[in-house]
Coordinates of N, CA and C in Angstrom, one line a residue:
M1 N 11.4 18.9 9.2 CA 10.9 18.4 7.8 C 9.6 17.5 8.1
Y2 N 8.6 17.7 7.4 CA 7.3 16.9 7.5 C 6.6 17.3 8.7
T3 N 6.8 18.6 9.2 CA 6.1 19.1 10.4 C 4.6 18.9 10.3
F4 N 4.0 19.3 9.1 CA 2.6 19.1 9.0 C 2.1 17.7 9.1
Y5 N 2.8 16.9 8.4 CA 2.5 15.4 8.4 C 2.5 14.9 9.9
R6 N 3.5 15.2 10.6 CA 3.5 14.7 12.1 C 2.4 15.3 12.9
A7 N 2.1 16.6 12.6 CA 1.0 17.3 13.4 C -0.3 16.8 13.1
A8 N -0.5 16.5 11.8 CA -1.8 16.0 11.3 C -2.0 14.5 11.8
R9 N -0.9 13.7 11.9 CA -1.0 12.4 12.4 C -1.3 12.3 13.8
F10 N -0.7 13.2 14.6 CA -0.9 13.4 16.0 C -2.4 13.6 16.4
I11 N -3.0 14.4 15.5 CA -4.5 14.8 15.8 C -5.4 13.7 15.1
L12 N -5.1 13.2 13.9 CA -6.1 12.4 13.2 C -5.8 10.9 13.7
A13 N -4.7 10.5 14.0 CA -4.5 9.0 14.3 C -5.4 8.5 15.4
P14 N -5.5 9.3 16.5 CA -6.4 8.8 17.6 C -7.9 8.7 17.1
V15 N -8.3 9.7 16.3 CA -9.6 9.7 15.8 C -9.9 8.5 14.8
F16 N -8.9 8.2 13.9 CA -9.1 7.1 13.0 C -9.1 5.9 13.8
R17 N -8.3 5.7 14.8 CA -8.3 4.5 15.6 C -9.7 4.3 16.4
A18 N -10.1 5.4 16.9 CA -11.4 5.3 17.6 C -12.6 4.9 16.8
I19 N -12.6 5.5 15.6 CA -13.7 5.2 14.5 C -13.6 3.8 14.1
F20 N -12.4 3.5 13.6 CA -12.5 2.1 12.8 C -11.8 0.9 13.7
R21 N -11.2 1.2 14.7 CA -10.6 0.3 15.6 C -9.8 -0.8 14.8
P22 N -8.9 -0.4 14.0 CA -8.2 -1.3 13.3 C -7.3 -2.4 13.9
R23 N -7.3 -3.6 13.5 CA -6.4 -4.7 14.0 C -5.2 -4.5 13.1
I24 N -4.0 -4.4 13.7 CA -2.7 -4.2 13.0 C -1.9 -5.3 13.4
I25 N -1.6 -6.1 12.4 CA -0.7 -7.3 12.7 C 0.7 -7.3 12.1
G26 N 1.6 -7.5 12.7 CA 2.9 -7.6 12.1 C 3.7 -6.3 11.9
S27 N 3.2 -5.3 12.5 CA 3.9 -3.9 12.3 C 5.4 -3.9 12.6
K28 N 5.7 -4.9 13.5 CA 7.2 -4.9 13.8 C 8.0 -5.3 12.6
N29 N 7.4 -5.8 11.5 CA 8.2 -6.1 10.3 C 8.5 -4.8 9.4
I30 N 7.9 -3.6 9.9 CA 8.3 -2.4 9.2 C 9.6 -2.0 9.8
P31 N 10.7 -1.8 9.2 CA 12.1 -1.4 9.8 C 11.9 -0.2 10.6
Q32 N 12.6 -0.1 11.8 CA 12.5 1.1 12.6 C 13.3 2.2 12.0
S33 N 14.3 1.9 11.0 CA 15.0 2.9 10.4 C 15.5 2.4 9.0
G34 N 16.0 3.3 8.2 CA 16.4 2.9 6.8 C 15.3 2.8 5.9
A35 N 15.7 2.7 4.7 CA 14.7 2.7 3.6 C 13.9 1.4 3.4
A36 N 12.7 1.6 3.1 CA 11.9 0.4 2.8 C 10.7 0.8 1.9
V37 N 10.3 -0.1 1.0 CA 9.1 0.0 0.2 C 8.0 -0.7 0.9
I38 N 6.9 -0.2 1.2 CA 5.7 -0.9 1.7 C 4.7 -1.0 0.7
A39 N 4.3 -2.2 0.4 CA 3.4 -2.4 -0.8 C 2.4 -3.5 -0.6
G40 N 1.1 -3.1 -1.0 CA 0.0 -4.1 -0.7 C -1.1 -3.7 -1.6
N41 N -2.2 -4.4 -1.3 CA -3.5 -4.2 -2.0 C -4.1 -2.9 -1.6
H42 N -5.0 -2.4 -2.6 CA -5.6 -1.2 -2.5 C -7.1 -1.4 -2.4
K43 N -7.7 -1.3 -1.1 CA -9.0 -1.5 -0.9 C -9.9 -0.3 -0.8
H44 N -9.3 0.8 -0.2 CA -10.3 2.0 0.1 C -9.4 3.3 0.0
A45 N -10.0 4.4 -0.1 CA -9.3 5.6 -0.2 C -8.6 6.0 1.1
L46 N -9.0 5.4 2.3 CA -8.3 5.5 3.6 C -7.2 4.7 3.8
D47 N -6.8 3.9 2.9 CA -5.7 2.8 3.0 C -4.3 3.5 3.5
P48 N -4.1 4.6 2.8 CA -2.8 5.3 3.2 C -2.8 5.7 4.7
I49 N -4.0 6.2 5.3 CA -3.9 6.6 6.7 C -3.9 5.3 7.6
L50 N -4.4 4.2 7.2 CA -4.2 3.0 7.9 C -2.7 2.5 8.0
I51 N -2.0 2.7 6.9 CA -0.6 2.4 6.9 C 0.1 3.4 7.7
D52 N -0.3 4.7 7.6 CA 0.4 5.6 8.5 C 0.4 5.4 9.9
V53 N -0.9 4.9 10.5 CA -1.0 4.8 11.8 C -0.4 3.5 12.3
S54 N 0.2 2.7 11.4 CA 0.7 1.4 11.7 C 2.2 1.5 12.1
T55 N 2.7 2.6 12.0 CA 4.1 2.9 12.3 C 4.4 4.4 12.8
R56 N 5.4 4.5 13.6 CA 5.7 5.9 14.1 C 6.5 6.7 13.1
R57 N 7.0 6.0 12.2 CA 7.8 6.8 11.1 C 6.9 7.4 10.2
V58 N 7.6 8.4 9.4 CA 6.9 9.2 8.3 C 6.8 8.1 7.1
V59 N 5.6 8.1 6.4 CA 5.5 7.3 5.3 C 5.1 8.2 4.2
R60 N 6.0 8.1 3.0 CA 5.8 8.8 1.8 C 4.9 8.0 0.9
T61 N 3.7 8.4 0.7 CA 2.7 7.5 -0.1 C 2.5 8.1 -1.5
L62 N 2.6 7.2 -2.5 CA 2.3 7.6 -3.8 C 0.8 7.8 -4.0
A63 N 0.4 9.0 -4.3 CA -1.1 9.3 -4.5 C -1.3 9.9 -5.8
K64 N -2.5 9.7 -6.3 CA -2.9 10.1 -7.7 C -2.7 11.6 -7.9
K65 N -2.2 11.9 -9.0 CA -1.9 13.3 -9.3 C -3.1 14.4 -9.1
E66 N -4.4 13.8 -9.4 CA -5.6 14.7 -9.2 C -5.8 15.2 -7.9
L67 N -5.2 14.5 -6.9 CA -5.4 15.1 -5.5 C -4.5 16.2 -5.3
H68 N -3.2 16.2 -5.9 CA -2.4 17.3 -5.8 C -2.8 18.5 -6.6
D69 N -3.5 18.2 -7.5 CA -4.0 19.4 -8.4 C -5.4 19.9 -8.0
S70 N -6.0 19.3 -6.9 CA -7.3 19.7 -6.5 C -7.2 21.0 -5.7
A71 N -8.2 21.6 -5.2 CA -8.3 22.7 -4.3 C -7.5 22.4 -3.0
F72 N -7.6 21.2 -2.5 CA -6.9 20.9 -1.4 C -5.5 20.2 -1.6
G73 N -5.0 20.5 -2.7 CA -3.7 19.9 -3.1 C -2.5 20.3 -2.1
F74 N -2.6 21.3 -1.6 CA -1.6 21.7 -0.4 C -1.5 20.9 0.6
L75 N -2.6 20.2 1.1 CA -2.6 19.3 2.2 C -1.8 18.1 1.8
F76 N -2.0 17.6 0.6 CA -1.3 16.4 0.1 C 0.1 16.7 0.0
R77 N 0.5 17.9 -0.6 CA 2.0 18.3 -0.8 C 2.7 18.4 0.6
S78 N 1.9 19.1 1.5 CA 2.4 19.4 2.9 C 2.7 18.0 3.6
A79 N 1.8 17.1 3.2 CA 2.0 15.7 4.0 C 3.1 14.9 3.3
G80 N 3.7 15.3 2.3 CA 4.8 14.6 1.7 C 4.4 13.5 0.7
T81 N 3.2 13.5 0.1 CA 2.8 12.4 -0.7 C 3.4 12.7 -2.1
I82 N 3.6 11.6 -2.8 CA 4.3 11.7 -4.2 C 3.2 11.6 -5.2
P83 N 3.1 12.7 -6.1 CA 2.1 12.5 -7.1 C 2.4 11.5 -8.2
V84 N 1.3 10.8 -8.7 CA 1.6 9.7 -9.7 C 0.3 9.9 -10.7
D85 N 0.7 9.9 -12.0 CA -0.4 9.9 -13.0 C -0.9 8.5 -13.4
L86 N -2.0 8.3 -12.8 CA -2.5 6.9 -13.1 C -3.0 6.6 -14.6
H87 N -3.1 7.7 -15.3 CA -3.4 7.4 -16.8 C -2.2 7.3 -17.6
A88 N -1.1 7.4 -17.1 CA 0.1 7.4 -18.0 C 0.6 6.0 -17.9
K89 N 1.3 5.5 -18.9 CA 1.8 4.1 -18.9 C 3.0 4.1 -18.0
H90 N 3.8 5.1 -18.0 CA 5.0 5.2 -17.2 C 5.0 6.6 -16.5
N91 N 5.6 6.5 -15.2 CA 5.7 7.7 -14.3 C 7.1 7.9 -13.9
P92 N 7.9 8.4 -14.8 CA 9.3 8.6 -14.4 C 9.5 9.6 -13.2
A93 N 8.6 10.7 -13.2 CA 8.8 11.6 -12.2 C 8.5 11.1 -10.8
A94 N 7.4 10.3 -10.7 CA 7.0 9.7 -9.5 C 8.1 8.7 -9.1
L95 N 8.6 7.9 -10.0 CA 9.6 6.9 -9.7 C 10.9 7.6 -9.1
E96 N 11.3 8.6 -9.8 CA 12.5 9.4 -9.3 C 12.3 9.9 -8.0
A97 N 11.1 10.6 -7.7 CA 10.9 11.1 -6.3 C 10.9 10.0 -5.3
A98 N 10.4 8.9 -5.6 CA 10.3 7.7 -4.7 C 11.7 7.2 -4.4
V99 N 12.6 7.1 -5.4 CA 13.9 6.7 -5.4 C 14.7 7.7 -4.5
E100 N 14.5 8.9 -4.7 CA 15.2 9.9 -3.9 C 14.8 9.8 -2.4
A101 N 13.5 9.7 -2.1 CA 13.1 9.5 -0.7 C 13.8 8.2 0.0
L102 N 13.8 7.1 -0.8 CA 14.4 5.9 -0.4 C 15.9 6.1 -0.2
G103 N 16.5 6.9 -0.9 CA 17.9 7.2 -0.9 C 18.3 7.9 0.4
R104 N 17.2 8.5 1.0 CA 17.4 9.4 2.2 C 17.0 8.4 3.4
G105 N 16.7 7.1 3.1 CA 16.3 6.3 4.2 C 14.9 6.4 4.6
E106 N 14.0 6.8 3.7 CA 12.6 7.0 4.2 C 11.8 5.7 3.9
L107 N 10.5 5.7 4.3 CA 9.5 4.8 3.9 C 8.7 5.2 2.7
V108 N 8.4 4.4 1.8 CA 7.6 4.7 0.6 C 6.5 3.7 0.5
N109 N 5.3 4.1 0.5 CA 4.1 3.3 0.4 C 3.6 3.3 -1.1
V110 N 3.4 2.1 -1.6 CA 2.9 2.1 -3.0 C 1.8 1.0 -3.2
S111 N 0.9 1.2 -3.9 CA -0.1 0.2 -4.3 C 0.0 -0.5 -5.7
P112 N 0.8 -1.6 -5.7 CA 1.1 -2.1 -7.0 C -0.1 -2.3 -8.0
E113 N -1.3 -2.5 -7.4 CA -2.5 -2.6 -8.2 C -2.8 -1.2 -9.0
A114 N -2.3 -0.2 -8.4 CA -2.4 1.2 -9.1 C -3.9 1.8 -9.1
K115 N -4.8 1.0 -8.6 CA -6.2 1.5 -8.4 C -7.0 0.6 -7.6
R116 N -8.1 1.1 -7.0 CA -8.8 0.3 -6.1 C -9.5 -0.8 -6.8
N117 N -9.6 -2.0 -6.1 CA -10.1 -3.2 -6.7 C -11.6 -3.3 -6.5
Y118 N -12.4 -3.1 -7.5 CA -13.8 -3.3 -7.4 C -14.3 -4.6 -8.0
T119 N -13.5 -5.4 -8.3 CA -13.8 -6.7 -9.0 C -13.9 -7.9 -8.1
D120 N -14.1 -9.0 -8.6 CA -14.3 -10.2 -7.8 C -12.8 -10.9 -7.8
E121 N -11.9 -10.3 -8.4 CA -10.5 -10.8 -8.3 C -9.9 -10.5 -7.0
L122 N -9.1 -11.4 -6.4 CA -8.5 -11.3 -5.1 C -7.6 -10.1 -5.3
L123 N -6.7 -10.1 -6.3 CA -5.9 -9.0 -6.6 C -5.8 -8.6 -8.1
L124 N -5.6 -7.4 -8.3 CA -5.5 -6.9 -9.8 C -4.0 -7.1 -10.1
P125 N -3.6 -7.1 -11.4 CA -2.2 -7.2 -11.8 C -1.4 -6.2 -11.2
F126 N -0.1 -6.6 -10.8 CA 0.8 -5.7 -10.1 C 1.7 -4.9 -11.2
K127 N 1.8 -3.6 -11.0 CA 2.7 -2.9 -11.8 C 4.1 -3.1 -11.0
F128 N 5.2 -2.7 -11.8 CA 6.5 -2.9 -11.5 C 7.2 -1.9 -10.4
G129 N 6.5 -0.8 -10.1 CA 7.0 0.3 -9.4 C 7.8 -0.2 -8.1
A130 N 7.1 -1.0 -7.2 CA 7.8 -1.5 -6.1 C 9.1 -2.2 -6.3
A131 N 9.1 -3.1 -7.3 CA 10.2 -4.0 -7.6 C 11.3 -3.0 -8.2
V132 N 11.0 -2.1 -9.0 CA 12.1 -1.2 -9.6 C 12.7 -0.4 -8.5
M133 N 11.7 0.2 -7.6 CA 12.4 1.0 -6.5 C 13.3 0.1 -5.6
S134 N 13.0 -1.1 -5.4 CA 13.9 -2.1 -4.6 C 15.2 -2.2 -5.4
E135 N 15.1 -2.5 -6.7 CA 16.2 -2.7 -7.5 C 17.2 -1.5 -7.5
R136 N 16.6 -0.3 -7.6 CA 17.5 0.8 -7.7 C 18.1 1.3 -6.4
T137 N 17.6 0.9 -5.4 CA 17.9 1.5 -4.1 C 18.4 0.5 -3.1
G138 N 18.1 -0.8 -3.3 CA 18.5 -1.8 -2.5 C 17.6 -1.9 -1.2
A139 N 16.5 -1.1 -1.2 CA 15.6 -1.1 -0.2 C 14.8 -2.4 -0.2
V140 N 14.5 -2.9 1.1 CA 13.6 -4.1 1.2 C 12.2 -3.8 0.9
I141 N 11.4 -4.8 0.6 CA 9.9 -4.5 0.3 C 9.1 -5.2 1.4
V142 N 8.3 -4.4 2.2 CA 7.5 -4.9 3.2 C 6.2 -5.1 2.6
P143 N 5.6 -6.4 2.4 CA 4.2 -6.6 1.8 C 3.1 -6.5 3.0
Y144 N 2.0 -6.0 2.5 CA 0.9 -6.0 3.4 C -0.5 -6.3 2.7
A145 N -1.3 -6.7 3.5 CA -2.7 -6.9 3.0 C -3.8 -6.2 3.9
I146 N -4.7 -5.6 3.2 CA -5.9 -4.9 4.0 C -7.2 -5.5 3.7
A147 N -7.9 -5.9 4.7 CA -9.2 -6.5 4.6 C -10.1 -6.0 5.8
G148 N -11.5 -6.3 5.6 CA -12.4 -5.9 6.5 C -13.1 -4.5 6.0
D149 N -13.8 -3.9 6.9 CA -14.6 -2.8 6.6 C -14.2 -1.5 7.3
Y150 N -14.2 -0.5 6.5 CA -14.0 0.9 7.0 C -15.4 1.5 7.5
S151 N -15.7 1.1 8.7 CA -17.1 1.4 9.1 C -17.0 1.6 10.6
L152 N -18.0 2.3 11.2 CA -18.0 2.7 12.6 C -18.6 1.3 13.2
F153 N -19.5 0.7 12.6 CA -20.1 -0.7 13.0 C -19.8 -1.7 11.9
P154 N -18.4 -2.2 11.9 CA -18.2 -3.1 10.7 C -18.8 -4.4 10.9
R155 N -19.1 -5.1 9.8 CA -19.5 -6.4 9.7 C -18.2 -7.3 9.9
H156 N -17.0 -6.7 9.3 CA -15.9 -7.4 9.5 C -14.9 -6.5 10.0
R157 N -14.1 -6.7 11.1 CA -13.2 -5.7 11.5 C -12.0 -5.4 10.6
L158 N -11.8 -4.1 10.5 CA -10.7 -3.6 9.6 C -9.4 -4.2 10.1
T159 N -8.7 -4.8 9.2 CA -7.4 -5.4 9.5 C -6.3 -5.2 8.5
V160 N -5.1 -5.0 8.9 CA -4.0 -4.8 8.1 C -2.9 -5.8 8.6
I161 N -2.3 -6.6 7.8 CA -1.3 -7.5 8.2 C 0.0 -7.4 7.4
F162 N 1.0 -7.1 8.0 CA 2.4 -6.9 7.4 C 3.2 -8.2 7.3
G163 N 3.7 -8.6 6.2 CA 4.6 -9.7 6.1 C 6.1 -9.3 6.4
K164 N 6.9 -10.3 6.3 CA 8.4 -10.1 6.5 C 8.9 -9.4 5.4
P165 N 10.0 -8.4 5.7 CA 10.7 -7.8 4.6 C 11.2 -8.7 3.6
M166 N 11.1 -8.4 2.3 CA 11.6 -9.1 1.1 C 12.8 -8.5 0.6
E167 N 13.9 -9.1 0.2 CA 15.0 -8.7 -0.5 C 14.7 -8.7 -1.9
Y168 N 15.3 -7.9 -2.7 CA 15.2 -7.8 -4.1 C 15.6 -9.1 -4.6
G169 N 14.8 -9.7 -5.7 CA 15.2 -10.9 -6.4 C 16.2 -10.7 -7.5
E170 N 16.4 -11.7 -8.5 CA 17.3 -11.5 -9.5 C 16.9 -10.4 -10.5
T171 N 15.7 -10.3 -10.7 CA 15.1 -9.3 -11.7 C 13.8 -8.7 -11.1
P172 N 13.4 -7.5 -11.7 CA 12.1 -7.0 -11.3 C 11.0 -7.9 -11.5
E173 N 11.0 -8.7 -12.6 CA 10.0 -9.8 -12.8 C 9.8 -10.8 -11.7
I174 N 10.9 -11.3 -11.3 CA 10.9 -12.3 -10.2 C 10.5 -11.6 -8.8
T175 N 10.9 -10.4 -8.7 CA 10.6 -9.7 -7.4 C 9.1 -9.3 -7.3
N176 N 8.5 -8.9 -8.5 CA 7.1 -8.5 -8.7 C 6.2 -9.9 -8.4
R177 N 6.6 -10.9 -8.9 CA 5.9 -12.2 -8.8 C 5.9 -12.7 -7.3
R178 N 7.1 -12.5 -6.7 CA 7.1 -12.9 -5.2 C 6.3 -12.0 -4.4
L179 N 6.2 -10.7 -4.7 CA 5.5 -9.7 -3.9 C 3.9 -10.0 -4.2
Y180 N 3.6 -10.2 -5.4 CA 2.2 -10.6 -5.6 C 1.7 -11.7 -4.9
N181 N 2.5 -12.8 -5.0 CA 2.0 -14.1 -4.3 C 2.1 -13.9 -2.9
E182 N 3.0 -13.1 -2.2 CA 3.0 -12.9 -0.8 C 1.8 -12.1 -0.3
V183 N 1.5 -11.0 -1.0 CA 0.2 -10.2 -0.8 C -0.9 -11.0 -0.8
A184 N -1.1 -11.8 -1.9 CA -2.2 -12.7 -2.0 C -2.3 -13.7 -0.7
R185 N -1.2 -14.1 -0.3 CA -1.1 -15.1 0.9 C -1.6 -14.5 2.2
L186 N -1.2 -13.2 2.3 CA -1.6 -12.4 3.4 C -3.0 -12.0 3.4
L187 N -3.5 -11.8 2.2 CA -4.8 -11.3 2.0 C -5.9 -12.5 2.3
R188 N -5.5 -13.7 1.8 CA -6.2 -14.9 2.3 C -6.2 -15.2 3.7
K189 N -5.2 -14.7 4.4 CA -5.2 -14.9 5.8 C -6.0 -13.8 6.5
A190 N -6.1 -12.6 6.0 CA -6.7 -11.5 6.6 C -8.1 -11.4 6.4
M191 N -8.6 -11.8 5.1 CA -9.9 -11.7 4.7 C -10.9 -12.6 5.4
P192 N -12.0 -12.2 5.8 CA -13.1 -13.0 6.3 C -13.4 -14.2 5.3
A193 N -13.8 -15.3 5.8 CA -14.0 -16.5 4.9 C -15.1 -16.3 4.0
E194 N -16.2 -15.6 4.5 CA -17.4 -15.5 3.6 C -17.0 -14.6 2.4
E195 N -16.2 -13.6 2.6 CA -15.8 -12.7 1.5 C -14.8 -13.4 0.7
L196 N -13.9 -14.1 1.3 CA -12.9 -14.8 0.4 C -13.6 -15.9 -0.5
R197 N -14.7 -16.4 -0.1 CA -15.3 -17.4 -1.0 C -15.9 -16.8 -2.3
G198 N -16.1 -15.5 -2.2 CA -16.6 -14.8 -3.4 C -15.6 -14.2 -4.3
K199 N -14.3 -14.5 -3.9 CA -13.2 -13.9 -4.8 C -12.5 -15.1 -5.6
H200 N -12.1 -14.6 -6.8 CA -11.3 -15.4 -7.6 C -9.9 -15.0 -7.8
F201 N -9.0 -16.0 -7.7 CA -7.6 -15.7 -7.7 C -7.0 -16.2 -9.0
T202 N -6.5 -15.0 -9.7 CA -5.7 -15.3 -11.0 C -4.2 -15.3 -10.7
S203 N -3.6 -16.4 -11.1 CA -2.2 -16.5 -10.8 C -1.5 -15.3 -11.6
Y204 N -0.2 -15.1 -11.1 CA 0.6 -14.0 -11.7 C 0.8 -14.4 -13.1
E205 N 1.1 -15.7 -13.4 CA 1.4 -16.1 -14.7 C 0.2 -16.0 -15.7
S206 N -1.0 -16.1 -15.2 CA -2.2 -16.1 -16.0 C -2.4 -14.6 -16.3
W207 N -2.2 -13.6 -15.5 CA -2.3 -12.1 -15.8 C -1.2 -11.9 -16.8
E208 N -0.1 -12.4 -16.9 CA 0.9 -12.2 -18.0 C 0.5 -12.6 -19.2
E209 N -0.4 -13.7 -19.4 CA -0.8 -14.2 -20.7 C -2.0 -13.4 -21.2
K210 N -2.6 -12.6 -20.4 CA -3.8 -11.9 -20.8 C -3.4 -10.8 -21.8

């Protein structure tokens, strides 16, 4: 299972590491076995590959449906990505596929922001997918933050930092708030000071009021 994924990572991971020389912090927080939801900010289209090379385990990433419907869709399907419709308010098919993967003890990577952040906000509002997946499966959530540049000669070194696994809280709301605040904390830690100064942080509660 996932033969294509493993073969592609075997070939591409050394190339990715050689080009971007990422600094990977806290990868030991990703469980070596069993189900876990890996969730963090969405900086660049290459974020899923950065998460992939941070662990030896197979990572099932939620990816936009358009990629699966494209001429190269077979590559994404072969890699085990889970299609999600970013234009839909709800994605029951994607949620069910993720829950099934977690039920088999797999890793599922999701970006709660649901899209890349091109704003001056430190983080966009978080959707509830990661929290609901944890609620339905009992899987822990491993928060992460990505900062720096995807560049051969970066001004700021590409960095991903993983936080400690989080257990599901009393409700999806509480869990989502805890996840949002933890990713924000990790991002402040990973982001270069000059970039951080240009960012505005909106509290979880303030997003709710908008």
